[in-house]
Short mmCIF file of C-alpha atoms in Angstrom, two decimals:
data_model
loop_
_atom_site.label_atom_id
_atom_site.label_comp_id
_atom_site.label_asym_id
_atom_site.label_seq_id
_atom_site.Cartn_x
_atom_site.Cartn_y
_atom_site.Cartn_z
CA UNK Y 193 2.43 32.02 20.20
CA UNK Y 194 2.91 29.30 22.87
CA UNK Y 195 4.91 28.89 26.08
CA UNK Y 196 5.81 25.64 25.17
CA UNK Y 197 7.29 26.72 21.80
CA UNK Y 198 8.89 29.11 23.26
CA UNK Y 199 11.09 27.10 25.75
CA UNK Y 200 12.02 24.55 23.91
CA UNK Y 201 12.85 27.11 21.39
CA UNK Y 202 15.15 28.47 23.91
CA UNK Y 203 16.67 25.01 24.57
CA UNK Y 204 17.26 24.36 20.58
CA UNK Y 205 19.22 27.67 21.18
CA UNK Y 206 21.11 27.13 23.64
CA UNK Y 207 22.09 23.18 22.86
CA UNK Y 208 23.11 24.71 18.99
CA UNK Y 209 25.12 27.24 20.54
CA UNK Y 210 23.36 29.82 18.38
CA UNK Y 211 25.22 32.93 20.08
CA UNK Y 212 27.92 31.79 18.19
CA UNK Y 213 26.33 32.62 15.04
CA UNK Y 214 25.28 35.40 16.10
CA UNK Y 215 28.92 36.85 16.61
CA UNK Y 216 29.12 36.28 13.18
CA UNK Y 217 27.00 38.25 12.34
CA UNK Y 218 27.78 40.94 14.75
CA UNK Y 219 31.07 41.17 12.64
CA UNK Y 220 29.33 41.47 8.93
CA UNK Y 221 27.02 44.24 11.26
CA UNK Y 222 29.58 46.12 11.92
CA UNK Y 223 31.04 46.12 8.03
CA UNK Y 224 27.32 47.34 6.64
CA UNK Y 225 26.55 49.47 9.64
CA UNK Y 226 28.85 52.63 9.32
CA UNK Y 227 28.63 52.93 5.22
CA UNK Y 228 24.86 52.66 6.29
CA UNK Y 229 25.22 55.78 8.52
CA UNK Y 230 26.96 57.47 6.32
CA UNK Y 231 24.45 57.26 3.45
CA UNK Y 232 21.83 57.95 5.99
CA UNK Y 233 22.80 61.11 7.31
CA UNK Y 234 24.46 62.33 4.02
CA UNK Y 235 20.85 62.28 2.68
CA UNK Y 236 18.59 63.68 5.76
CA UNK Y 237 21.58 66.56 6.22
CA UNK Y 238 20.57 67.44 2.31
CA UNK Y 239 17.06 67.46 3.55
CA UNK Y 240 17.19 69.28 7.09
CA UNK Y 241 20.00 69.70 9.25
CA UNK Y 242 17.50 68.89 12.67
CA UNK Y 243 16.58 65.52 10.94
CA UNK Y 244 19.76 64.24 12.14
CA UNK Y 245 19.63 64.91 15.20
CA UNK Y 246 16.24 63.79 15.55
CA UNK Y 247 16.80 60.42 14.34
CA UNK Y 248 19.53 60.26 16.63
CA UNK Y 249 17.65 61.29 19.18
CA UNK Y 250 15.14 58.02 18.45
CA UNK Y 251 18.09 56.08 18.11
CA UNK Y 252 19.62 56.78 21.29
CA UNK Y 253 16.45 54.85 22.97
CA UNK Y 254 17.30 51.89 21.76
CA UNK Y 255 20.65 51.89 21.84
CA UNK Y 256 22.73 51.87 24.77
CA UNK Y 257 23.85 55.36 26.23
CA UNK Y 258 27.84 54.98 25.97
CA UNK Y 259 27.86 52.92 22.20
CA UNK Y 260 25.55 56.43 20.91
CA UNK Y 261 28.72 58.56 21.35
CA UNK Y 262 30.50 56.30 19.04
CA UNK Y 263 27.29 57.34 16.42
CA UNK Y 264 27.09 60.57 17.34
CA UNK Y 265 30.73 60.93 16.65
CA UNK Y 266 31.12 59.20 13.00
CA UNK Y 267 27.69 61.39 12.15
CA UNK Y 268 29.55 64.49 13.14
CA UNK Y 269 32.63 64.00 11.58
CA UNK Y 270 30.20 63.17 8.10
CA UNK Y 271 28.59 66.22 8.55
CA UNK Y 272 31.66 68.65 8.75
CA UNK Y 273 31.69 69.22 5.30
CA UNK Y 274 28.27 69.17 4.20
CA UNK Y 275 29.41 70.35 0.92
CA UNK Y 276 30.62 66.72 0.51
CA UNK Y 277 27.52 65.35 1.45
CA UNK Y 278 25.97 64.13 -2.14
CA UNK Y 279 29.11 62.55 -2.96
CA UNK Y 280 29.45 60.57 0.05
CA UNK Y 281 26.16 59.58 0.12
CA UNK Y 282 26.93 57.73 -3.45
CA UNK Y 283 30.31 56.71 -2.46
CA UNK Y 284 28.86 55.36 1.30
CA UNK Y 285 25.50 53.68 -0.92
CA UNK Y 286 27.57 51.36 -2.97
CA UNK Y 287 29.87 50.66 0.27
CA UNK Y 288 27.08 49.66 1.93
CA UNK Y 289 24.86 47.01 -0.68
CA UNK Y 290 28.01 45.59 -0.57
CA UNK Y 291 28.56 45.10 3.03
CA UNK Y 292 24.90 44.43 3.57
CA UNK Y 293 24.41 41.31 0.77
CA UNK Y 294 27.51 40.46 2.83
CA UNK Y 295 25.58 40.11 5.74
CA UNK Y 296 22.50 38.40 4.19
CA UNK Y 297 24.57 35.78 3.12
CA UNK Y 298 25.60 34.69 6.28
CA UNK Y 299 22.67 35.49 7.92
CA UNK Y 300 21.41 32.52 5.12
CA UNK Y 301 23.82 30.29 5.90
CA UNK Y 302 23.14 30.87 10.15
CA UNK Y 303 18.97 30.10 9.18
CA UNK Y 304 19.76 27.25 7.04
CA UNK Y 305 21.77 25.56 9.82
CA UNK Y 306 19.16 26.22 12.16
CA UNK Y 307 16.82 24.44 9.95
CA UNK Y 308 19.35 21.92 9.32
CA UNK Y 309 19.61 22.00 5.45
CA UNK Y 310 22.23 22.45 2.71
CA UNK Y 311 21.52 25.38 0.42
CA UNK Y 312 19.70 23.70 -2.41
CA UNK Y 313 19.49 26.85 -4.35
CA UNK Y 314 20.99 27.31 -7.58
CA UNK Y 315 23.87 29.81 -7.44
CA UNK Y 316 22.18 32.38 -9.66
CA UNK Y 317 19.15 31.90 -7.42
CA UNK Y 318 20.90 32.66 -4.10
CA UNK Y 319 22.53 35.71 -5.75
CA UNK Y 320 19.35 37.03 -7.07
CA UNK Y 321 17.60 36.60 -3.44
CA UNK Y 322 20.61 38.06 -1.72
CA UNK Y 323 20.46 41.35 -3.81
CA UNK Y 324 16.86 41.78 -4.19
CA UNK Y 325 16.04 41.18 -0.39
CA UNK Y 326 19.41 43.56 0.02
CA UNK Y 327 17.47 46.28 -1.90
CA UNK Y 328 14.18 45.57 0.14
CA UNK Y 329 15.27 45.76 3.70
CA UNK Y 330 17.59 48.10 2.74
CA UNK Y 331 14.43 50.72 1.20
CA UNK Y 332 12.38 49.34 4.08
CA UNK Y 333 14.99 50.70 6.71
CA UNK Y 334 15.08 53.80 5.20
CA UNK Y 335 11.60 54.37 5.17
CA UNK Y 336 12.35 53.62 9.16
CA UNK Y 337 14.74 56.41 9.13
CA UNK Y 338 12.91 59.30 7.92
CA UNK Y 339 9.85 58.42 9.74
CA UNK Y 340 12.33 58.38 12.94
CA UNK Y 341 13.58 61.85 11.44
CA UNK Y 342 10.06 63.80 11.12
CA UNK Y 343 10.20 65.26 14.22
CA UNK Y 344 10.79 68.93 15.13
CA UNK Y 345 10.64 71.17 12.20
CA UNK Y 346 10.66 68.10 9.85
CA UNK Y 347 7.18 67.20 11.20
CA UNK Y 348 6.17 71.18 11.63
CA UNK Y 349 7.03 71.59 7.84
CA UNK Y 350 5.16 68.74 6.82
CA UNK Y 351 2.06 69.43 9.00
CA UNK Y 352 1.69 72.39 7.38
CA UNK Y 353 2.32 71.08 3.84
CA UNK Y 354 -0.62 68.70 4.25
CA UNK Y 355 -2.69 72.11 6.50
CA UNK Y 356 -2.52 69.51 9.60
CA UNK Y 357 -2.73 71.33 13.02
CA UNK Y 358 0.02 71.13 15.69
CA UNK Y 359 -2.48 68.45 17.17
CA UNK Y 360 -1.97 65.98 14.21
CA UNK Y 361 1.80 67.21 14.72
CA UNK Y 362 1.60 65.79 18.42
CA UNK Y 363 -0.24 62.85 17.46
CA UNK Y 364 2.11 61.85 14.72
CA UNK Y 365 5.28 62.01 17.49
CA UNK Y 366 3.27 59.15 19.14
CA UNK Y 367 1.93 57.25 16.59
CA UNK Y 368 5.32 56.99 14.61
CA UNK Y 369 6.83 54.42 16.94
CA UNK Y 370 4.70 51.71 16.86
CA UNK Y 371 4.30 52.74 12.53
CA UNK Y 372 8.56 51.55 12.74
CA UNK Y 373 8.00 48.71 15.28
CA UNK Y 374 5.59 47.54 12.61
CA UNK Y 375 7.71 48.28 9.72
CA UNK Y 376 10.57 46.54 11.55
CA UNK Y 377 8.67 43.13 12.25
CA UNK Y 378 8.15 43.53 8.13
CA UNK Y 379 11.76 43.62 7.48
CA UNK Y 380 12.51 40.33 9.67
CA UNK Y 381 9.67 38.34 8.68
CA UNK Y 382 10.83 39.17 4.99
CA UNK Y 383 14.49 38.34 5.99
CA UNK Y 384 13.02 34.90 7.22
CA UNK Y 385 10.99 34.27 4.49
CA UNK Y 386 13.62 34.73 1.60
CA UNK Y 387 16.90 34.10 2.99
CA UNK Y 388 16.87 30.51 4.26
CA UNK Y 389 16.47 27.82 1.46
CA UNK Y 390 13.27 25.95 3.11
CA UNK Y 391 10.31 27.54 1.96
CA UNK Y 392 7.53 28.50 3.78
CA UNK Y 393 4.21 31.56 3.59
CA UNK Y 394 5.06 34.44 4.69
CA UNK Y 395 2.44 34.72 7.32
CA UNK Y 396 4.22 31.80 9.15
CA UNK Y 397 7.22 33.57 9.50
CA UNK Y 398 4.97 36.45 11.27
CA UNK Y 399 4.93 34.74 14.42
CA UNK Y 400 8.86 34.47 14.58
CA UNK Y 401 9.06 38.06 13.99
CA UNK Y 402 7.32 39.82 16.22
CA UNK Y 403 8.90 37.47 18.84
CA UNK Y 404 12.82 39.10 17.78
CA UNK Y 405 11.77 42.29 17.66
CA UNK Y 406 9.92 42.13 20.95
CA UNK Y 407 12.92 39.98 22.35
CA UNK Y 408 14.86 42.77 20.58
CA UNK Y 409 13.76 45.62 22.50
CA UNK Y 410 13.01 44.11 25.68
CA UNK Y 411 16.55 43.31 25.59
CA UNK Y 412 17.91 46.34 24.14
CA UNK Y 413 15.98 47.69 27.15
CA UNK Y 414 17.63 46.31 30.05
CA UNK Y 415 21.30 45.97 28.56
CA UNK Y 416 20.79 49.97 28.34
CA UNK Y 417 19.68 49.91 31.67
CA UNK Y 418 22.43 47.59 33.33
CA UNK Y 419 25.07 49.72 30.89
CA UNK Y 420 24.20 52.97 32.17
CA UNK Y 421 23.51 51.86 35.95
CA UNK Y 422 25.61 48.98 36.48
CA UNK Y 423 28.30 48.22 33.81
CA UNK Y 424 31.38 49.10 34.26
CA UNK Y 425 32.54 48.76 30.99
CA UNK Y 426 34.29 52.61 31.67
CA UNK Y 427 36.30 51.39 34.47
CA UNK Y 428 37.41 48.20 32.61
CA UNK Y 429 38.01 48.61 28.99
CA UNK Y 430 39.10 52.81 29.62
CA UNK Y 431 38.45 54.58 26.24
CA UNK Y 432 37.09 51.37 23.96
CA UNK Y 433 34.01 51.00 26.69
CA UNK Y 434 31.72 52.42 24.39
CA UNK Y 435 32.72 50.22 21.42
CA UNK Y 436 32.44 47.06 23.67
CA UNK Y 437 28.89 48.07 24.63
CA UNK Y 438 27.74 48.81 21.30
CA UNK Y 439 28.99 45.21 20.12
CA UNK Y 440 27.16 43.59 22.39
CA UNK Y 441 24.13 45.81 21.98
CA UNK Y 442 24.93 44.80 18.15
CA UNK Y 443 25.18 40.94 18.88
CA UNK Y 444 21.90 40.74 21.44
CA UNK Y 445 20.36 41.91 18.24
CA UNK Y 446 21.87 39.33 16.25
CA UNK Y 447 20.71 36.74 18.88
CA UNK Y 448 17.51 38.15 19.14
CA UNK Y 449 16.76 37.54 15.41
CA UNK Y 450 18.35 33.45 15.48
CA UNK Y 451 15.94 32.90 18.83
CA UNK Y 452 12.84 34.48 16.59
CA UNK Y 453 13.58 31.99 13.67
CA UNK Y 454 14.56 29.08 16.26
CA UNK Y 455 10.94 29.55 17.26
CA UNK Y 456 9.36 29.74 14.15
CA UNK Y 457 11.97 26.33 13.20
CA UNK Y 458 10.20 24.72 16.29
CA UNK Y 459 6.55 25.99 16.10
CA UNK Y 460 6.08 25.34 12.77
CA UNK Y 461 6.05 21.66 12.75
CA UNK Y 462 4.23 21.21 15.77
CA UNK Y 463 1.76 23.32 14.10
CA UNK Y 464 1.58 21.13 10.84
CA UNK Y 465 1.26 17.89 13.64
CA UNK Y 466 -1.60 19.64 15.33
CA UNK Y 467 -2.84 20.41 11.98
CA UNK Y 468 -3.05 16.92 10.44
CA UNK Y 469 -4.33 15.08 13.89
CA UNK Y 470 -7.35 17.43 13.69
CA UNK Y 471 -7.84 16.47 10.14
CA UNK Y 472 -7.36 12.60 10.82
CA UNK Y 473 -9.64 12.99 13.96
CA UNK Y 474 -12.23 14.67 11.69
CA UNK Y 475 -12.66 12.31 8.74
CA UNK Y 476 -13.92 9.09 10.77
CA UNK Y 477 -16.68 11.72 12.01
CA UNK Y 478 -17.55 13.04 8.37
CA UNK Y 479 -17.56 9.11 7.20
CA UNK Y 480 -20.17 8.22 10.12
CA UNK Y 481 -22.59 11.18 9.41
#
């Protein structure tokens, strides 16, 4: 992963205006994010009411301290009635493969135009990608979510389902964060590999993706930190503070993912260069020995 990739990665960005797309997609985010919520903590509260509140307690270090209330509330007005939790979850499921093929469409159309092609796919094709990759990432993030959740008497249950000491217990609180970072750089190097219409391997969208999520955290990081020590977001915006941190927590994420395929858009090429000057260089040695 080179420095020099990297910055004129950044300047691609930045001349594109790429933050614009990703306010985009900050607003198809927001449509898939809620009914995604909902289905989430319909099904953990079916599970294990302290599930919840440890994946929200894994969520709340990523995301910024005054946009969590705003989670925290719309999961605790879902769980009022948990006696309408099975129906929800179906009602919230279907809500949200809508919203979220929503978003991988656009989040298509935002790689294509950093790659600077026309979607060459036939209709049927691009409908068939958008709801399989839909189904993908959306299992993929769920498989996030419980690991998040088995913690407390999730993991204490389990542990002594599979006779595992309160030592494998502890270890397993550790190990399960970089087992999601993982899983996440999975989902976006998937989302770069069968979105866009230019093909590529999928190990050369690798790079790309553990650059976002990286960039993703880092960032998620210090927005959190300037939110809670600095921001003022409170004093300006009065009661809707929370909601304008957590879109802009929502669209550094966005950005985060358009910079990781920028790179990828930029290495990739100078890659295949590199690539076909060694090869030229070699053959005038293999034709003198």
């Amino acid at each position: 992963m080179g420095g020099r990739s990297i910055v004129k990665a950044a300047k691609r960005y930045g001349a594109a205006s790429r933050g614009d797309a990703a306010a985009a997609l900050t607003y198809y985010s927001v449509l898939s994010l809620f009914p995604a919520i909902l289905v989430g903590t319909s099904l953990i509260g079916l599970l294990d009411a302290d599930a919840t509140a440890s994946l929200l307690d894994g969520a709340g270090t990523l995301v910024p301290g005054d946009s969590m209330s705003i989670i925290e509330d719309a999961v605790a007005r879902l769980q009022m009635d948990p006696r309408t939790a099975g129906l929800l979850a179906l009602l919230g499921l279907a809500t949200a493969l809508w919203a979220a093929s929503n978003y991988v469409a656009a989040f298509s159309r935002a790689l294509n135009a950093v790659d600077d092609v026309d979607e060459s796919r036939k209709w049927w094709t691009v409908l068939i990608v958008r709801v399989v990759l839909t189904l993908v990432v959306g299992a993929l993030t769920a498989v996030c979510a419980v690991v998040a959740a088995t913690g407390g008497s999730v993991a204490r249950a389990v542990g002594r389902a599979l006779h595992a000491g309160d030592a494998a217990v502890a270890v397993w609180g550790w190990v399960k964060w970089p087992a999601i970072t993982v899983l996440v750089i999975v989902i976006v190097a998937l989302l770069y590999w069968l979105a866009p219409a230019k093909r590529s391997r999928l190990r050369r969208r690798a790079p790309g993706a553990a650059l976002a999520v990286v960039l993703w955290l880092a960032a998620s990081a210090g927005f959190g930190l300037y939110a809670a020590s600095f921001g003022s977001y409170d004093k300006t915006y009065g009661a809707l503070g929370g909601v304008i941190v957590f879109l802009v927590w929502l669209w550094i994420t966005n950005a985060a993912l358009l910079f990781g395929y920028e790179y990828n858009a930029t290495a990739e090429p100078e890659a295949d260069t590199a690539g076909t000057a060694a090869g030229e260089a070699s053959e005038p040695s293999a034709a003198e020995t």
